[in-house]
Coordinates of C-alpha atoms and ligand atoms in Angstrom, one line a residue:
M1 CA 11.6 0.5 21.2
T2 CA 13.5 -2.4 19.3
S3 CA 11.9 -4.5 16.7
R4 CA 11.8 -7.3 19.2
D5 CA 9.7 -5.5 21.8
A6 CA 7.3 -3.9 19.2
P7 CA 3.8 -3.6 20.8
T8 CA 1.2 -6.4 20.3
H9 CA -1.8 -5.6 18.3
A10 CA -3.9 -5.0 21.4
E11 CA -1.2 -2.7 22.9
S12 CA -0.9 -0.8 19.7
K13 CA -4.6 -0.1 19.5
A14 CA -4.5 1.2 23.1
I15 CA -1.4 3.6 22.4
G16 CA -2.3 4.4 18.7
T17 CA 0.5 2.9 16.7
H18 CA 0.9 0.6 13.7
V19 CA 2.1 -3.0 14.2
P20 CA 4.4 -3.9 11.4
V21 CA 3.1 -6.9 9.3
M22 CA 5.5 -9.8 8.6
L23 CA 8.4 -7.8 10.0
Q24 CA 10.8 -10.8 10.5
E25 CA 10.0 -12.2 7.1
M26 CA 10.6 -8.8 5.6
L27 CA 14.0 -8.4 7.3
A28 CA 15.1 -11.9 6.4
T29 CA 14.1 -11.2 2.7
L30 CA 15.6 -7.7 2.5
G31 CA 18.8 -8.7 4.3
P32 CA 20.0 -5.3 5.4
R33 CA 23.8 -5.0 5.5
D34 CA 26.2 -2.4 6.7
G35 CA 27.1 0.5 4.4
A36 CA 24.0 -0.1 2.1
M37 CA 21.3 2.2 1.1
Y38 CA 17.6 1.3 1.3
L39 CA 14.1 2.8 0.4
D40 CA 11.1 2.1 2.6
G41 CA 8.5 3.4 0.1
T42 CA 5.6 3.2 2.6
F43 CA 7.0 4.6 5.9
G44 CA 3.6 4.6 7.8
G45 CA 4.4 4.2 11.5
G46 CA 8.0 3.6 10.7
G47 CA 8.2 0.1 12.0
Y48 CA 10.0 -1.3 9.0
T49 CA 12.4 1.6 8.7
R50 CA 13.2 1.4 12.3
A51 CA 13.9 -2.4 12.1
I52 CA 16.2 -2.0 9.0
L53 CA 18.2 0.8 10.9
E54 CA 18.5 -1.4 13.9
R55 CA 19.6 -4.5 11.8
A56 CA 22.6 -2.8 10.0
Q57 CA 24.7 0.3 9.9
C58 CA 22.8 1.3 6.7
R59 CA 21.0 4.4 5.4
V60 CA 17.3 4.6 4.8
W61 CA 15.2 6.9 2.5
A62 CA 11.7 6.7 3.6
I63 CA 8.7 8.0 1.5
D64 CA 5.1 8.4 2.6
R65 CA 2.3 10.3 0.8
D66 CA 0.6 11.0 4.0
E67 CA 2.0 14.2 5.5
T68 CA 0.9 13.1 9.1
A69 CA 3.2 9.9 8.8
I70 CA 6.1 12.1 7.7
A71 CA 5.5 14.5 10.5
R72 CA 5.3 11.6 13.1
G73 CA 8.6 10.2 11.6
A74 CA 10.5 13.3 12.7
V75 CA 11.1 11.6 16.1
L76 CA 12.8 8.6 14.4
A77 CA 14.7 10.8 12.0
A78 CA 16.1 12.7 15.0
Q79 CA 17.4 9.4 16.5
Y80 CA 19.2 8.6 13.1
P81 CA 20.3 12.1 11.9
D82 CA 22.8 10.7 9.5
R83 CA 21.0 7.6 8.4
L84 CA 17.4 8.4 7.9
Q85 CA 15.9 10.8 5.4
L86 CA 12.1 11.2 5.1
L87 CA 10.5 12.3 1.8
H88 CA 6.8 13.4 1.5
G89 CA 5.3 12.0 -1.7
R90 CA 4.2 8.9 -3.6
F91 CA 6.3 5.8 -4.3
G92 CA 4.9 5.9 -7.8
D93 CA 7.2 9.0 -8.1
M94 CA 10.2 7.4 -6.3
L95 CA 12.5 7.9 -9.4
T96 CA 11.9 11.8 -9.4
L97 CA 11.9 12.0 -5.6
L98 CA 15.1 10.2 -5.2
T99 CA 16.8 11.7 -8.2
E100 CA 16.0 15.2 -6.9
A101 CA 17.5 14.1 -3.5
G102 CA 20.7 13.1 -5.3
V103 CA 20.1 9.2 -5.1
Q104 CA 20.9 7.2 -8.2
A105 CA 20.7 3.6 -6.9
L106 CA 19.6 1.5 -4.0
D107 CA 20.5 -1.8 -2.4
G108 CA 17.0 -2.7 -1.5
I109 CA 13.4 -1.5 -1.6
V110 CA 10.4 -2.4 0.5
L111 CA 6.8 -1.6 -0.1
D112 CA 4.1 -2.4 2.5
I113 CA 1.2 -1.6 0.5
G114 CA -2.1 -0.3 1.9
V115 CA -3.2 1.9 4.8
S116 CA -1.9 2.0 8.2
S117 CA -3.7 1.6 11.5
F118 CA -3.1 5.3 12.1
Q119 CA -5.2 5.9 9.0
I120 CA -7.9 3.3 9.5
D121 CA -8.3 4.1 13.2
D122 CA -8.9 7.8 12.7
P123 CA -12.6 8.4 11.9
A124 CA -11.6 11.8 10.5
R125 CA -9.8 10.1 7.7
G126 CA -13.0 8.5 6.5
F127 CA -11.5 5.0 5.7
S128 CA -13.7 2.9 8.1
F129 CA -17.2 2.0 8.1
M130 CA -16.9 1.0 11.7
T131 CA -16.8 4.5 13.0
D132 CA -18.6 7.6 11.5
G133 CA -16.6 10.3 9.9
P134 CA -16.3 12.4 6.7
L135 CA -16.2 10.3 3.5
D136 CA -12.7 11.2 2.6
M137 CA -10.3 8.3 2.2
R138 CA -7.4 10.2 0.8
M139 CA -4.0 8.9 2.0
G140 CA -2.4 12.2 1.4
R141 CA -4.3 15.4 1.6
H142 CA -2.0 18.1 0.9
G143 CA 0.3 18.9 -2.0
T144 CA 3.9 17.8 -1.9
D145 CA 6.4 20.7 -2.8
G146 CA 3.8 22.2 -5.0
R147 CA 2.7 18.9 -6.5
A148 CA -0.9 18.3 -5.7
D149 CA -1.3 14.8 -4.1
N150 CA -5.0 14.2 -4.3
E151 CA -8.0 16.5 -4.5
L152 CA -10.4 13.5 -5.1
T153 CA -12.4 12.2 -2.1
A154 CA -14.7 9.3 -1.7
A155 CA -17.6 11.6 -1.3
T156 CA -16.8 13.2 -4.7
L157 CA -17.0 9.8 -6.3
V158 CA -20.2 8.7 -4.6
N159 CA -22.0 12.0 -5.2
T160 CA -21.0 12.9 -8.7
L161 CA -20.3 9.6 -10.8
P162 CA -22.7 8.3 -13.2
E163 CA -24.5 5.2 -11.7
H164 CA -22.9 2.8 -14.4
E165 CA -19.4 4.2 -13.6
L166 CA -19.8 3.8 -9.9
A167 CA -21.1 0.1 -10.4
N168 CA -17.9 -0.6 -12.6
I169 CA -15.6 0.7 -9.9
L170 CA -17.4 -1.3 -7.1
F171 CA -17.1 -4.4 -9.3
Q172 CA -13.6 -4.1 -10.6
L173 CA -11.9 -2.6 -7.6
G174 CA -14.1 -4.2 -4.8
E175 CA -15.1 -7.4 -6.6
E176 CA -18.6 -6.6 -5.3
R177 CA -21.0 -9.0 -7.2
A178 CA -24.0 -6.8 -6.3
S179 CA -22.3 -3.6 -7.6
R180 CA -25.3 -2.5 -9.7
R181 CA -27.6 -2.9 -6.8
V182 CA -25.2 -0.9 -4.5
A183 CA -24.7 1.8 -7.2
R184 CA -28.5 2.1 -7.6
A185 CA -29.0 2.6 -3.8
I186 CA -26.3 5.2 -3.7
V187 CA -27.8 7.2 -6.6
I188 CA -31.3 7.1 -5.0
A189 CA -29.8 8.2 -1.6
R190 CA -27.8 11.0 -3.1
A191 CA -30.8 12.5 -4.7
E192 CA -32.3 13.0 -1.2
A193 CA -29.1 14.6 0.2
P194 CA -25.4 14.3 -0.7
I195 CA -23.7 11.4 1.1
E196 CA -21.0 13.0 3.2
T197 CA -20.2 10.5 5.9
T198 CA -18.8 6.9 6.2
G199 CA -21.8 6.0 8.5
R200 CA -24.5 7.0 5.9
L201 CA -22.8 5.2 3.1
A202 CA -22.3 2.0 5.3
S203 CA -26.1 2.1 6.2
I204 CA -27.1 2.6 2.6
I205 CA -25.2 -0.4 1.5
R206 CA -26.3 -2.5 4.5
A207 CA -29.9 -1.8 3.7
V208 CA -29.6 -3.4 0.3
L209 CA -27.0 -6.2 0.8
P210 CA -27.6 -9.1 3.3
P211 CA -24.6 -9.7 5.6
D212 CA -22.4 -12.2 3.9
K213 CA -21.4 -15.7 5.3
S214 CA -17.9 -14.6 6.0
G215 CA -19.1 -12.2 8.7
H216 CA -17.7 -9.2 7.0
H217 CA -19.7 -5.9 6.9
P218 CA -21.5 -5.8 3.6
A219 CA -19.8 -2.4 3.0
T220 CA -16.3 -3.9 3.1
R221 CA -15.9 -4.4 -0.6
S222 CA -17.4 -1.1 -1.6
F223 CA -15.2 0.8 0.8
Q224 CA -12.1 -1.1 -0.6
A225 CA -13.1 -0.1 -4.1
L226 CA -13.5 3.6 -3.3
R227 CA -10.2 3.8 -1.4
L228 CA -8.3 2.1 -4.2
R229 CA -10.0 4.4 -6.7
V230 CA -9.4 7.6 -4.6
N231 CA -5.7 6.9 -4.2
D232 CA -5.2 5.2 -7.6
E233 CA -3.5 2.5 -5.5
L234 CA -3.2 0.0 -8.3
G235 CA -1.7 2.5 -10.6
E236 CA 0.8 3.4 -7.8
I237 CA 1.9 -0.2 -7.5
E238 CA 2.6 -0.5 -11.2
R239 CA 4.5 2.8 -11.3
G240 CA 6.3 2.0 -8.1
L241 CA 7.5 -1.5 -9.3
A242 CA 8.7 -0.3 -12.7
Q243 CA 10.8 2.4 -11.0
A244 CA 12.0 0.2 -8.2
A245 CA 13.5 -2.3 -10.7
L246 CA 15.4 0.7 -12.5
L247 CA 16.9 1.8 -9.2
L248 CA 18.1 -1.4 -7.8
N249 CA 21.8 -2.2 -7.6
P250 CA 23.0 -5.8 -8.4
G251 CA 22.3 -8.1 -5.5
G252 CA 19.6 -5.7 -4.3
R253 CA 16.0 -6.9 -3.6
V254 CA 12.5 -5.4 -4.0
V255 CA 10.3 -6.7 -1.3
V256 CA 6.6 -6.1 -1.4
I257 CA 3.9 -6.9 1.1
S258 CA 0.3 -6.7 -0.2
F259 CA -3.2 -7.3 1.3
H260 CA -5.6 -7.7 -1.4
S261 CA -5.7 -10.2 -4.4
L262 CA -5.9 -7.3 -6.8
E263 CA -2.6 -5.8 -5.5
D264 CA -0.9 -9.1 -5.2
R265 CA -2.0 -10.1 -8.8
I266 CA -0.1 -7.0 -10.0
V267 CA 3.0 -7.7 -8.0
K268 CA 3.1 -11.4 -8.8
R269 CA 2.7 -10.8 -12.5
F270 CA 5.4 -8.0 -12.6
M271 CA 7.9 -10.1 -10.6
T272 CA 7.3 -13.3 -12.6
E273 CA 7.7 -11.4 -15.9
V274 CA 10.9 -9.4 -15.0
S275 CA 12.4 -12.6 -13.8
G276 CA 11.8 -14.2 -17.2
R277 CA 9.3 -16.8 -15.9
A278 CA 6.3 -15.7 -17.9
P279 CA 6.1 -15.5 -21.7
S280 CA 3.1 -13.2 -21.9
P281 CA 3.7 -9.4 -22.3
S282 CA 2.6 -7.5 -19.2
R283 CA -0.4 -5.0 -19.2
H284 CA 1.0 -3.6 -15.9
D285 CA 4.4 -2.4 -17.2
P286 CA 4.1 1.2 -18.5
R287 CA 7.8 1.4 -19.4
G288 CA 8.0 -1.8 -21.2
L289 CA 10.6 -3.0 -18.6
A290 CA 9.3 -6.5 -18.3
R291 CA 9.4 -7.2 -21.9
A292 CA 12.9 -5.7 -22.1
N293 CA 14.1 -8.0 -19.4
A294 CA 12.2 -11.1 -20.1
G295 CA 14.8 -12.7 -22.2
S296 CA 18.0 -11.7 -20.3
S297 CA 16.4 -12.0 -16.8
R298 CA 18.2 -9.3 -14.9
F299 CA 16.0 -10.4 -12.0
R300 CA 15.7 -13.5 -10.0
L301 CA 12.4 -14.5 -8.4
V302 CA 13.2 -14.8 -4.6
T303 CA 9.8 -16.1 -3.6
P304 CA 8.3 -18.5 -6.3
K305 CA 5.5 -18.8 -3.8
A306 CA 4.3 -15.8 -1.8
L307 CA 5.2 -15.9 1.9
R308 CA 2.3 -15.7 4.3
P309 CA 2.1 -14.6 8.0
G310 CA 2.5 -17.4 10.5
A311 CA -0.4 -18.6 12.8
A312 CA 1.2 -16.8 15.8
E313 CA 1.2 -13.4 14.1
I314 CA -2.4 -13.9 12.7
A315 CA -3.6 -14.7 16.2
T316 CA -2.1 -11.5 17.6
N317 CA -2.8 -9.2 14.7
P318 CA -5.8 -10.4 12.8
R319 CA -5.4 -7.5 10.3
C320 CA -2.4 -9.2 8.8
R321 CA -4.2 -12.4 7.8
S322 CA -4.4 -11.7 4.0
A323 CA -0.8 -10.4 3.8
R324 CA 1.5 -11.7 1.0
L325 CA 5.2 -11.1 0.7
R326 CA 6.9 -11.3 -2.6
A327 CA 10.4 -10.3 -3.6
I328 CA 12.8 -10.2 -6.7
E329 CA 16.6 -9.8 -6.6
R330 CA 18.6 -7.9 -9.3
V331 CA 21.0 -10.5 -10.6
G332 CA 24.8 -9.6 -10.6
I333 CA 27.6 -9.1 -8.1
A334 CA 27.0 -6.6 -5.3
A335 CA 29.6 -3.9 -5.0
Ligands
SAM401 C1 0.7 -0.4 5.7 S1 1.3 1.2 6.1 C2 3.0 0.9 6.2 C3 3.5 0.6 7.6 C4 4.9 0.5 7.8 N1 5.5 -0.6 7.1 C5 5.3 0.3 9.3 O1 6.0 -0.6 9.7 O2 4.8 1.2 10.1 C6 1.3 1.9 4.4 C7 1.6 3.3 4.5 O3 2.1 3.6 3.2 C8 1.5 4.8 2.8 N2 1.2 4.8 1.3 C9 0.4 3.9 0.7 N3 0.5 4.2 -0.7 C10 1.5 5.0 -0.9 C11 2.1 5.5 -2.1 N4 1.6 5.2 -3.2 N5 3.1 6.4 -1.9 C12 3.6 6.6 -0.7 N6 3.1 6.3 0.5 C13 2.0 5.4 0.4 C14 0.3 5.1 3.5 O4 0.1 6.4 3.6 C15 0.6 4.4 4.9 O5 1.2 5.3 5.7

């Protein structure tokens, strides 16, 4: 299947795939060229990786923390034996993963933050309140080469955290204004019996929150908060961006597609700062990279304003409606 005849959203639901979001915008921004080396830090269903490999005679390293995504990717890797390498792990560890694989620098990096349709649509993964399943929400469930990925599940959080900590997570990561009410309801319910399923958690939340005007399920924000916390997703973005900037060759670009305002805020701030646009020091830059570069601006902001999906894409794939694409380019002359 080529990127041009990728399945529509409806088809993909039927055959169980992930429709790549803003694929053409990603390709146009990354600009794959022959002989270059790229990283797809969020392999997922491999839609981006495949499109990059088809666009140019380049090499791609692809990372995913979900072992099932890496296992599925074996088919694609077999089609590109000399050009595609899959790595199981977190993009927040990309520097270590790539260095261990002998890669020092890259000509472009793409991160498509969040969960894939494979993950959301599988009730056993526990990401969705639409279907009943175990309250898990881990993107990666097994260790990577001896490195434990994630032992923490959403069930552990809701059944063990003190009420005020639970409320803080729901407020900060889910922007749930009724966080205290939801946390209280969870604590009362778990005293009767541990909350083990997505269905039970969703009904506990629905019982104390009226449906909101947007038509979203009242559990949407709480589920988002728990997922972000279980996978430390915001921390991963901070670590991934700092390392991506260190790995980039001159002329190379980091392209990030995010889906939530909390994620996009981190991406926007980092990119603005490393490109010397913002005077304030970053809270999201553990290595101090942004400050080090703010004066010399080793990076150029490619997208002063985030790109958004077009109306046609939103119509065929409603899940993409909140996507934002941002990119920076390492300044200098490409080899
Ligand atoms: C939105 S999907 C990517 C879809 C992909 N671009 C495609 O076209 O099929 C996100 C994927 O990134 C993975 N992921 C999310 N956070 C990650 C992280 N910190 N490190 C590695 N993989 C991550 C998820 O497991 C999921 O498979």
